[in-house]
PDB file of C-alpha atoms (C1' of nucleotides) in Angstrom:
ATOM      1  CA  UNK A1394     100.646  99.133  79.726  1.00 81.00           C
ATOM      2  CA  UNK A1395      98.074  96.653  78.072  1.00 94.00           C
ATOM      3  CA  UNK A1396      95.457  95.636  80.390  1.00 97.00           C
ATOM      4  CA  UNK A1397      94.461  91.898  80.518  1.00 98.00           C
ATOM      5  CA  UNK A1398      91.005  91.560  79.070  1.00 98.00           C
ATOM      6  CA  UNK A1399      87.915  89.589  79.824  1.00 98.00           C
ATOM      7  CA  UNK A1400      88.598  86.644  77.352  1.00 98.00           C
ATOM      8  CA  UNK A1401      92.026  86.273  79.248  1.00 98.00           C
ATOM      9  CA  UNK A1402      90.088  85.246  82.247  1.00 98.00           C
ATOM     10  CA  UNK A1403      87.404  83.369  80.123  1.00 98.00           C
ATOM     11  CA  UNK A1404      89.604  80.328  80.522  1.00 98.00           C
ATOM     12  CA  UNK A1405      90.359  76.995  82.432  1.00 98.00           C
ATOM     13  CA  UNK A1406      91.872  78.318  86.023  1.00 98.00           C
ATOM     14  CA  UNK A1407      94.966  76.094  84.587  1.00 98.00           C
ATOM     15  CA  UNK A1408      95.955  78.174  81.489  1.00 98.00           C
ATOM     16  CA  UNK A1409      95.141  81.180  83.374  1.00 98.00           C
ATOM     17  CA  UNK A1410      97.684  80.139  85.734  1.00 98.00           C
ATOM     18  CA  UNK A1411     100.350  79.404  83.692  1.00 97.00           C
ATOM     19  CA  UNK A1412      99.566  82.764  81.703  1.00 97.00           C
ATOM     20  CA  UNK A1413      99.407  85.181  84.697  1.00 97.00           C
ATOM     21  CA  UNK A1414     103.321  84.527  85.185  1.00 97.00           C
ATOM     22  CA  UNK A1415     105.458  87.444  84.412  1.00 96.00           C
ATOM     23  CA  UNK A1416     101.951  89.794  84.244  1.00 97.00           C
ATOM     24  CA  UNK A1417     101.247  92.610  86.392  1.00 97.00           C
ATOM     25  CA  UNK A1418      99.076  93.682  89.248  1.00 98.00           C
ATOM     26  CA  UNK A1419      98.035  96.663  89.698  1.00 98.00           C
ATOM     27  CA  UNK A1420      96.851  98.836  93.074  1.00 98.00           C
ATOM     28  CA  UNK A1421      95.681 101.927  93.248  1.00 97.00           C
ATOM     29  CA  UNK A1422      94.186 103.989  96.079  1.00 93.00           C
ATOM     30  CA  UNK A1423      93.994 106.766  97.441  1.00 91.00           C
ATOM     31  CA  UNK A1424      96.475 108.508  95.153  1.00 93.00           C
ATOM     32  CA  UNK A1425      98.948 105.374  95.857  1.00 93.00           C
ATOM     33  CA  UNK A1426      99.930 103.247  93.027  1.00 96.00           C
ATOM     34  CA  UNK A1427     102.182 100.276  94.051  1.00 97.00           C
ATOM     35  CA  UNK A1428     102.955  97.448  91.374  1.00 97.00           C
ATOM     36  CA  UNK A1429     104.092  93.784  91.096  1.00 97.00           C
ATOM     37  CA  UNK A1430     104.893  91.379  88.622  1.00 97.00           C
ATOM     38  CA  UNK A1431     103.378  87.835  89.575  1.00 97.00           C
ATOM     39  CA  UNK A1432     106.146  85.162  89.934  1.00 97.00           C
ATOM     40  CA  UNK A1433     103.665  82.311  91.448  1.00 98.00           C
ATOM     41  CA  UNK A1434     100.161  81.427  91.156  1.00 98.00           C
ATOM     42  CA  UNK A1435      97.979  78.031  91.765  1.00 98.00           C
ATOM     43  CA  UNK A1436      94.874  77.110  90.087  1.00 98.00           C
ATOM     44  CA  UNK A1437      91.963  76.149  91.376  1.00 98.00           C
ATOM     45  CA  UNK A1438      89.807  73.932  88.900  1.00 98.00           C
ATOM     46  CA  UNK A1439      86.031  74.432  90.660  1.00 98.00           C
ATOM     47  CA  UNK A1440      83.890  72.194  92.524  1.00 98.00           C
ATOM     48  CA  UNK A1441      85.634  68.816  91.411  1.00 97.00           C
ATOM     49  CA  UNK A1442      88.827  70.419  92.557  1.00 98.00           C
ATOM     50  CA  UNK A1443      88.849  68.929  96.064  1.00 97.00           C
ATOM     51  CA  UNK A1444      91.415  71.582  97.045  1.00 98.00           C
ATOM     52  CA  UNK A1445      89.012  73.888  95.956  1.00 98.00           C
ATOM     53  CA  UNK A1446      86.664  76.362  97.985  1.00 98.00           C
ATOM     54  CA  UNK A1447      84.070  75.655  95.028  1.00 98.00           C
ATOM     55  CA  UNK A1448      83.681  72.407  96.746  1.00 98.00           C
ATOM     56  CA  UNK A1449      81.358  73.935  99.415  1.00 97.00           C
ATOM     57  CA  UNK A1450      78.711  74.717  96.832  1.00 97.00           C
ATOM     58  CA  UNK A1451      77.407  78.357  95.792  1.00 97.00           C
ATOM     59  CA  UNK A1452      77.090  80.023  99.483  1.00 97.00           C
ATOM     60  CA  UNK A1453      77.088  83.356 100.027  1.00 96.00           C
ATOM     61  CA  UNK A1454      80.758  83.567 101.347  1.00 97.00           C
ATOM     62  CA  UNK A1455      81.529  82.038  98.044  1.00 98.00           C
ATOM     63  CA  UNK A1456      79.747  84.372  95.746  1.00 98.00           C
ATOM     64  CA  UNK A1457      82.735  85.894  93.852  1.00 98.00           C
ATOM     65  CA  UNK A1458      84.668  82.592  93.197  1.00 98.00           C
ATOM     66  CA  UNK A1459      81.281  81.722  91.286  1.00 98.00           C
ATOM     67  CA  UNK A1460      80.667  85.134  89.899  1.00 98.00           C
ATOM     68  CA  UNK A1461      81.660  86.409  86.481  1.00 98.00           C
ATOM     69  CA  UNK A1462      85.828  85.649  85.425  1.00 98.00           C
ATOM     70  CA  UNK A1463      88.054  88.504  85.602  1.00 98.00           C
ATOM     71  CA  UNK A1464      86.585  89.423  89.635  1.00 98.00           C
ATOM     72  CA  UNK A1465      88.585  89.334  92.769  1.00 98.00           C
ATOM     73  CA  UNK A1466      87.763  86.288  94.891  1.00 98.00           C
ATOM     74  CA  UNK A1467      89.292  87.081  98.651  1.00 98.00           C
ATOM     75  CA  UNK A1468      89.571  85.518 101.392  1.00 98.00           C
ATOM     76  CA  UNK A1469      90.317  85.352 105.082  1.00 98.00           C
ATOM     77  CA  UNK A1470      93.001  82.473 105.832  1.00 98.00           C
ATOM     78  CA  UNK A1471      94.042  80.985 109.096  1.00 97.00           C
ATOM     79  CA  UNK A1472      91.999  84.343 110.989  1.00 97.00           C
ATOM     80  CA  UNK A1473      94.478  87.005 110.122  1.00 97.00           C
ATOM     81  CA  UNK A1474      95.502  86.563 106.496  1.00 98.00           C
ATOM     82  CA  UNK A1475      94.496  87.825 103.239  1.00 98.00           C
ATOM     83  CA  UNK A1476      94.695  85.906  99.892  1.00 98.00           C
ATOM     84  CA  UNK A1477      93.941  87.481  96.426  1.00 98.00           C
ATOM     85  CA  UNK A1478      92.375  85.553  93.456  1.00 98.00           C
ATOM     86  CA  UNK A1479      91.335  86.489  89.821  1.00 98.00           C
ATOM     87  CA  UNK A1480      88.237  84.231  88.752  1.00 98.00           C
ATOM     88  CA  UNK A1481      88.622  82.090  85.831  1.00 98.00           C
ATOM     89  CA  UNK A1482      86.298  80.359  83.106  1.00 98.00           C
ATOM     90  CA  UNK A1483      82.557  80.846  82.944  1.00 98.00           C
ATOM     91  CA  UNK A1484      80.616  82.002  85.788  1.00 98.00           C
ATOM     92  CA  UNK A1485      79.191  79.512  87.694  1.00 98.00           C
ATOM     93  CA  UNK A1486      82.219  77.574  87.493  1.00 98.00           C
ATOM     94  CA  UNK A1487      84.241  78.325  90.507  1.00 98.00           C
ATOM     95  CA  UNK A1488      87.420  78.668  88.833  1.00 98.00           C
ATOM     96  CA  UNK A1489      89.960  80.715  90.304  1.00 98.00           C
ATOM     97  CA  UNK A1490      93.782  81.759  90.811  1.00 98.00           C
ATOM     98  CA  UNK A1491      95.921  82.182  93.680  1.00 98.00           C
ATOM     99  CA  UNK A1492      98.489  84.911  93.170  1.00 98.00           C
ATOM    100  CA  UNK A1493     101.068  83.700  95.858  1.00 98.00           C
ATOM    101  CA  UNK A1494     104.402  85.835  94.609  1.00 98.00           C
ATOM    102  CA  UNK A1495     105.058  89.124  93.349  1.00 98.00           C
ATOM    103  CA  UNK A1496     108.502  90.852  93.111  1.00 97.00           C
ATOM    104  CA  UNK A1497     109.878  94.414  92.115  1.00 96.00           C
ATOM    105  CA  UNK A1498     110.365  95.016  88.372  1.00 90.00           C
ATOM    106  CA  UNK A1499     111.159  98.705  89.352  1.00 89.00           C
ATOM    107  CA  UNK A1500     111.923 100.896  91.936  1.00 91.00           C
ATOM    108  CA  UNK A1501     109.011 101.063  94.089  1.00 89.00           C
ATOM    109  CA  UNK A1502     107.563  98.056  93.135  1.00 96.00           C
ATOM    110  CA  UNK A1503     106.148  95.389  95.519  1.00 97.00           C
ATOM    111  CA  UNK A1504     107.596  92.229  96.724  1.00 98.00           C
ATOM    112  CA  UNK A1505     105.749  89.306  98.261  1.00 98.00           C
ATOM    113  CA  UNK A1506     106.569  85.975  99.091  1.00 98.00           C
ATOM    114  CA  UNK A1507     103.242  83.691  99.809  1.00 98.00           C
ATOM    115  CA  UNK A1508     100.175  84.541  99.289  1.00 98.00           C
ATOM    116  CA  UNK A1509      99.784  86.681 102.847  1.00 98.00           C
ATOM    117  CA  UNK A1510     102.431  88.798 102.033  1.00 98.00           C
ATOM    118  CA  UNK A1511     101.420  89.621  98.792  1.00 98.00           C
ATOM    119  CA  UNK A1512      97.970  91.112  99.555  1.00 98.00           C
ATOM    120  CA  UNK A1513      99.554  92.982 102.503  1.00 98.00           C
ATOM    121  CA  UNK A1514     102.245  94.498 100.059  1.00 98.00           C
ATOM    122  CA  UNK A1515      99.804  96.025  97.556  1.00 98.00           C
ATOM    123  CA  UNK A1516      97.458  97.439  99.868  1.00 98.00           C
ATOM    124  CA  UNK A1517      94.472  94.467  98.974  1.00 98.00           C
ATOM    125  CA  UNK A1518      91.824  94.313 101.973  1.00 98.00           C
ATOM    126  CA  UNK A1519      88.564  92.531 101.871  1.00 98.00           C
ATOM    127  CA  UNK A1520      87.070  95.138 100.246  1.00 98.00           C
ATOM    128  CA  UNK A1521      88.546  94.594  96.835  1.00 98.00           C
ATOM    129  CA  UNK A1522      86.519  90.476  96.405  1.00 98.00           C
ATOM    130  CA  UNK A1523      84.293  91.190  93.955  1.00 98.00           C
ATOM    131  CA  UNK A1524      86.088  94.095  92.195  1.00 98.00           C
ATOM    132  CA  UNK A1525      86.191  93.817  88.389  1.00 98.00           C
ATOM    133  CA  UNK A1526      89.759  93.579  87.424  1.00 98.00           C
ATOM    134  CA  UNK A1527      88.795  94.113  83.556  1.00 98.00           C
ATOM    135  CA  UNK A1528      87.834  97.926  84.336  1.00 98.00           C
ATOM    136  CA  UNK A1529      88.032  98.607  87.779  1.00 98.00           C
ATOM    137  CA  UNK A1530      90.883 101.621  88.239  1.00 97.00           C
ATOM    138  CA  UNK A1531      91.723 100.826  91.926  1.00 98.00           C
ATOM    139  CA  UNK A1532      92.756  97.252  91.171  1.00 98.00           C
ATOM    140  CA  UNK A1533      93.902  95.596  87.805  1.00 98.00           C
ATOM    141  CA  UNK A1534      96.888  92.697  85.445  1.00 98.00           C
ATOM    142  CA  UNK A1535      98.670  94.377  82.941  1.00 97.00           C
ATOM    143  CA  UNK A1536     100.162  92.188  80.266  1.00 93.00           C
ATOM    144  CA  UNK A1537     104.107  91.609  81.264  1.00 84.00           C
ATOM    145  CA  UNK A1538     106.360  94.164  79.990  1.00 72.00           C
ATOM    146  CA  UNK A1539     109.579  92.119  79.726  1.00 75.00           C
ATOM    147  CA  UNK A1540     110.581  89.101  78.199  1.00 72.00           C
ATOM    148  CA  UNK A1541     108.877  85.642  78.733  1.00 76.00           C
ATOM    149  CA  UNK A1542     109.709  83.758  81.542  1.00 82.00           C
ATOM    150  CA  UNK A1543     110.963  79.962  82.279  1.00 92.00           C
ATOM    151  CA  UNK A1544     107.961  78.724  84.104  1.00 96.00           C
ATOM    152  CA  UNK A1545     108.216  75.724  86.163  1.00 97.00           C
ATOM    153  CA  UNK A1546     105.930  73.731  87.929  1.00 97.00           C
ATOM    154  CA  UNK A1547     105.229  72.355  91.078  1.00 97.00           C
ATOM    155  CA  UNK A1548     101.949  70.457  93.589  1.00 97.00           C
ATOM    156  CA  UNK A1549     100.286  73.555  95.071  1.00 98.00           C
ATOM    157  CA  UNK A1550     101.122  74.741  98.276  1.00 97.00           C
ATOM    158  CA  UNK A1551      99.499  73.308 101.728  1.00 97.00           C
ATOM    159  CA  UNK A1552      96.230  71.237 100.307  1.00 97.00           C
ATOM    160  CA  UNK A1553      97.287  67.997 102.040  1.00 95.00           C
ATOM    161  CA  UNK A1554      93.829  67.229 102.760  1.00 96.00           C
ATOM    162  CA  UNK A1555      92.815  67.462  98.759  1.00 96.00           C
ATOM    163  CA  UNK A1556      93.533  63.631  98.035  1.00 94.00           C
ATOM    164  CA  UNK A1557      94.981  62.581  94.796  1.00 95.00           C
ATOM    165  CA  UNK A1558      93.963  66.486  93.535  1.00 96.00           C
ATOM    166  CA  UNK A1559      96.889  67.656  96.155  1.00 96.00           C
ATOM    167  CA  UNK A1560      98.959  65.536  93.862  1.00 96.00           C
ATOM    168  CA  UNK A1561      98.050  67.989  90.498  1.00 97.00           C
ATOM    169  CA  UNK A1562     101.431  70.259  89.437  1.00 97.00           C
ATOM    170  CA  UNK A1563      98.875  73.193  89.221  1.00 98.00           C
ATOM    171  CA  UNK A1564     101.108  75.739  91.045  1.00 98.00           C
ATOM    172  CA  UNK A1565     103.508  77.647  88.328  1.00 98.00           C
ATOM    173  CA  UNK A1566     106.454  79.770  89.521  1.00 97.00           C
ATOM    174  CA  UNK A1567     108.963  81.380  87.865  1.00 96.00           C
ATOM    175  CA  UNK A1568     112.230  79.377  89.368  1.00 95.00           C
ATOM    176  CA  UNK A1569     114.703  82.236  89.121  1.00 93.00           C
ATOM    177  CA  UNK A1570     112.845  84.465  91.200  1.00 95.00           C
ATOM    178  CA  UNK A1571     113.685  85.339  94.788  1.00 94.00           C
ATOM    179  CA  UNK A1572     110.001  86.380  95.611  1.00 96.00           C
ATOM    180  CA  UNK A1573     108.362  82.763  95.228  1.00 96.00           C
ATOM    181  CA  UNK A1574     107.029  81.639  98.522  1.00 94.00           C
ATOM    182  CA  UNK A1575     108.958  78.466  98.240  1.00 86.00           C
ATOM    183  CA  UNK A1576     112.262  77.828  96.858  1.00 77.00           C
ATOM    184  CA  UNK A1577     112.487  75.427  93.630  1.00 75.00           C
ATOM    185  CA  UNK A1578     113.070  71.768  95.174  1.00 64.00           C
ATOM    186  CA  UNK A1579     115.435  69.957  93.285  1.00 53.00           C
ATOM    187  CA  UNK A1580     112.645  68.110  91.179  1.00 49.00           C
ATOM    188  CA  UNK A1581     110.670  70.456  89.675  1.00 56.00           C
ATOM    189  CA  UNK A1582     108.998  70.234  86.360  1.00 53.00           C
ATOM    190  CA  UNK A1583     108.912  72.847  83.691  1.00 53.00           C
ATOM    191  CA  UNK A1584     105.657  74.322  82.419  1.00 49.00           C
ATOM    192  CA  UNK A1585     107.143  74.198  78.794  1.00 44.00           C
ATOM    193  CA  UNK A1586     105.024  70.781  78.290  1.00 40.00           C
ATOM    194  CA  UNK A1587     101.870  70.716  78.554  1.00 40.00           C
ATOM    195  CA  UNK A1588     100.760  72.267  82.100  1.00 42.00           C
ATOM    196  CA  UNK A1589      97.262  70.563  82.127  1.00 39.00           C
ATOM    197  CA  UNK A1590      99.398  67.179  82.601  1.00 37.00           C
ATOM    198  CA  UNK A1591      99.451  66.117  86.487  1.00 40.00           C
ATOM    199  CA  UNK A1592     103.563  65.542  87.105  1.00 38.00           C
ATOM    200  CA  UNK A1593     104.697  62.942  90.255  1.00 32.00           C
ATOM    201  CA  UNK A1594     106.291  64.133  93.497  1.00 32.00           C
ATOM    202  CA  UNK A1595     109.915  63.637  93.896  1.00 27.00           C
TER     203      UNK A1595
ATOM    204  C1'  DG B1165      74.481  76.893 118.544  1.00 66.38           C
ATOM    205  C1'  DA B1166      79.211  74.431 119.439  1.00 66.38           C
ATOM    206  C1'  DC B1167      83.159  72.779 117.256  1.00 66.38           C
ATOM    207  C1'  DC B1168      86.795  72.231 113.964  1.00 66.38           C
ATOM    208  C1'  DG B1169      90.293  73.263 110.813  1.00 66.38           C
ATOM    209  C1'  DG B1170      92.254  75.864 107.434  1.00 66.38           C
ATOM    210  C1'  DA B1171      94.984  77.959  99.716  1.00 66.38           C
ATOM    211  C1'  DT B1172      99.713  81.289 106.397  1.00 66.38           C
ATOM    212  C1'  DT B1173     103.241  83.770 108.735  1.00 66.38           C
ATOM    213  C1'  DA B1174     106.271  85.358 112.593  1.00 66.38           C
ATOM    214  C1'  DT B1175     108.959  83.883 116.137  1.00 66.38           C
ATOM    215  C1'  DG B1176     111.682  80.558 119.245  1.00 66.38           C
TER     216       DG B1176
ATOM    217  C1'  DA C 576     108.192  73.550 116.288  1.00 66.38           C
ATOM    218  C1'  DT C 577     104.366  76.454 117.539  1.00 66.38           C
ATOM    219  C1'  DA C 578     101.308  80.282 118.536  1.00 66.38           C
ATOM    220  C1'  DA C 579      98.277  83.711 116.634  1.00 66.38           C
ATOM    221  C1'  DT C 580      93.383  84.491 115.271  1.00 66.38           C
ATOM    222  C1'  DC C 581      88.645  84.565 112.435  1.00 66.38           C
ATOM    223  C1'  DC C 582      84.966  82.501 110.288  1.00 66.38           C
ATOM    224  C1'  DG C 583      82.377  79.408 107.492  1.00 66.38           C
ATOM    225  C1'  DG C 584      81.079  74.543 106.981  1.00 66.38           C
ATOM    226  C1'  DT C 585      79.246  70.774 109.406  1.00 66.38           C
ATOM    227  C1'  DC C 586      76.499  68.460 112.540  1.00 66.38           C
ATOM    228  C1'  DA C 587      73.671  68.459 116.690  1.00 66.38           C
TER     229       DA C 587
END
DNA sequence: GACCGGATTATG
DNA sequence: ATAATCCGGTCA
């Protein structure tokens, strides 16, 4: 199993999006290895990204999501849940994906529906922000195993308050998947044009 | 130092 | 529909 490398994560939060569909992710403690294949992720395009946490500026709870790409960025949501995120582009940037879906590709695998349950399925605690995907052992994306996917596209998830940026189709899901925290809606667009281009709500 | 509001989920 | 439950950003 390939691991993703650091130039995969050297990229626009977008692309990284639509490329982490269908890959891997990896946890491994304590003798435990549990596995998922990522089904839905949002990006998260830095500080001009009003949905973004890079909006805030470069504090100290923020650290990770401007650290080096290819690190954990996680966070504490709504007091009581986790959500996991591989930083993308430069650092400095405060680029970063959401991994919101991961379902079973074997027996034993994980499955999680929204971003919550996915952390909680693989075993990732505040401790792993700031973990090196590219060569940490405990925590890691492997490239996808099977065959590619029909990505579609949607607005990302709960961002109301983000303007005309909670209006960009920047979450990517694979639509025949049962773990995606939402189900399609009958107007989705499909991430085989170009997934950079903003598409209008239905 | 208060106060507010979440990149959510479980339950009624 | 609504409660649960932290914590950082914002403003005093």
């Amino acid at each position: 199993m390939r691991r993703l490398t650091r130039e995969f994560f050297a990229r626009d939060a977008v692309c990284v999006a639509r490329a982490l569909i269908g890959a891997r992710l990896v946890r491994e403690v304590g003798g435990l290895r549990r596995v998922g294949t990522i089904v839905e992720t949002e990006a998260y395009a830095g500080p001009e990204d009003r949905a973004c946490h890079a909006r805030f500026g470069r504090t100290a709870a923020r650290r990770d999501l401007f650290g080096p790409p290819g690190h954990a960025y996680v966070f504490l949501v709504y007091g009581m849940h986790l959500c996991f995120n591989v930083v993308c582009a430069s650092e400095g940037e405060g680029h970063a994906v959401l991994v919101r879906g991961v379902e079973p590709d074997g027996p034993g695998d994980a499955r999680g529906d929204g971003p919550g349950r996915v952390t909680r399925a693989l075993g990732i605690g505040r401790e792993a922000g700031g973990v090196d995907l590219v060569t940490s052992t405990a925590l890691y994306l492997a490239e996808q195993a099977g065959s590619p996917r029909v990505v579609a596209v949607s607005p990302r998830v709960g961002v109301g308050y983000a303007g005309d940026h909670a209006e960009r189709a920047w979450r990517f899901f694979d639509p025949a998947s049962r773990s995606v925290s939402r189900p399609p809606a009958g107007q989705i667009g499909l991430g085989l044009a170009d997934p950079t281009r903003p598409t209008r709500r239905g």
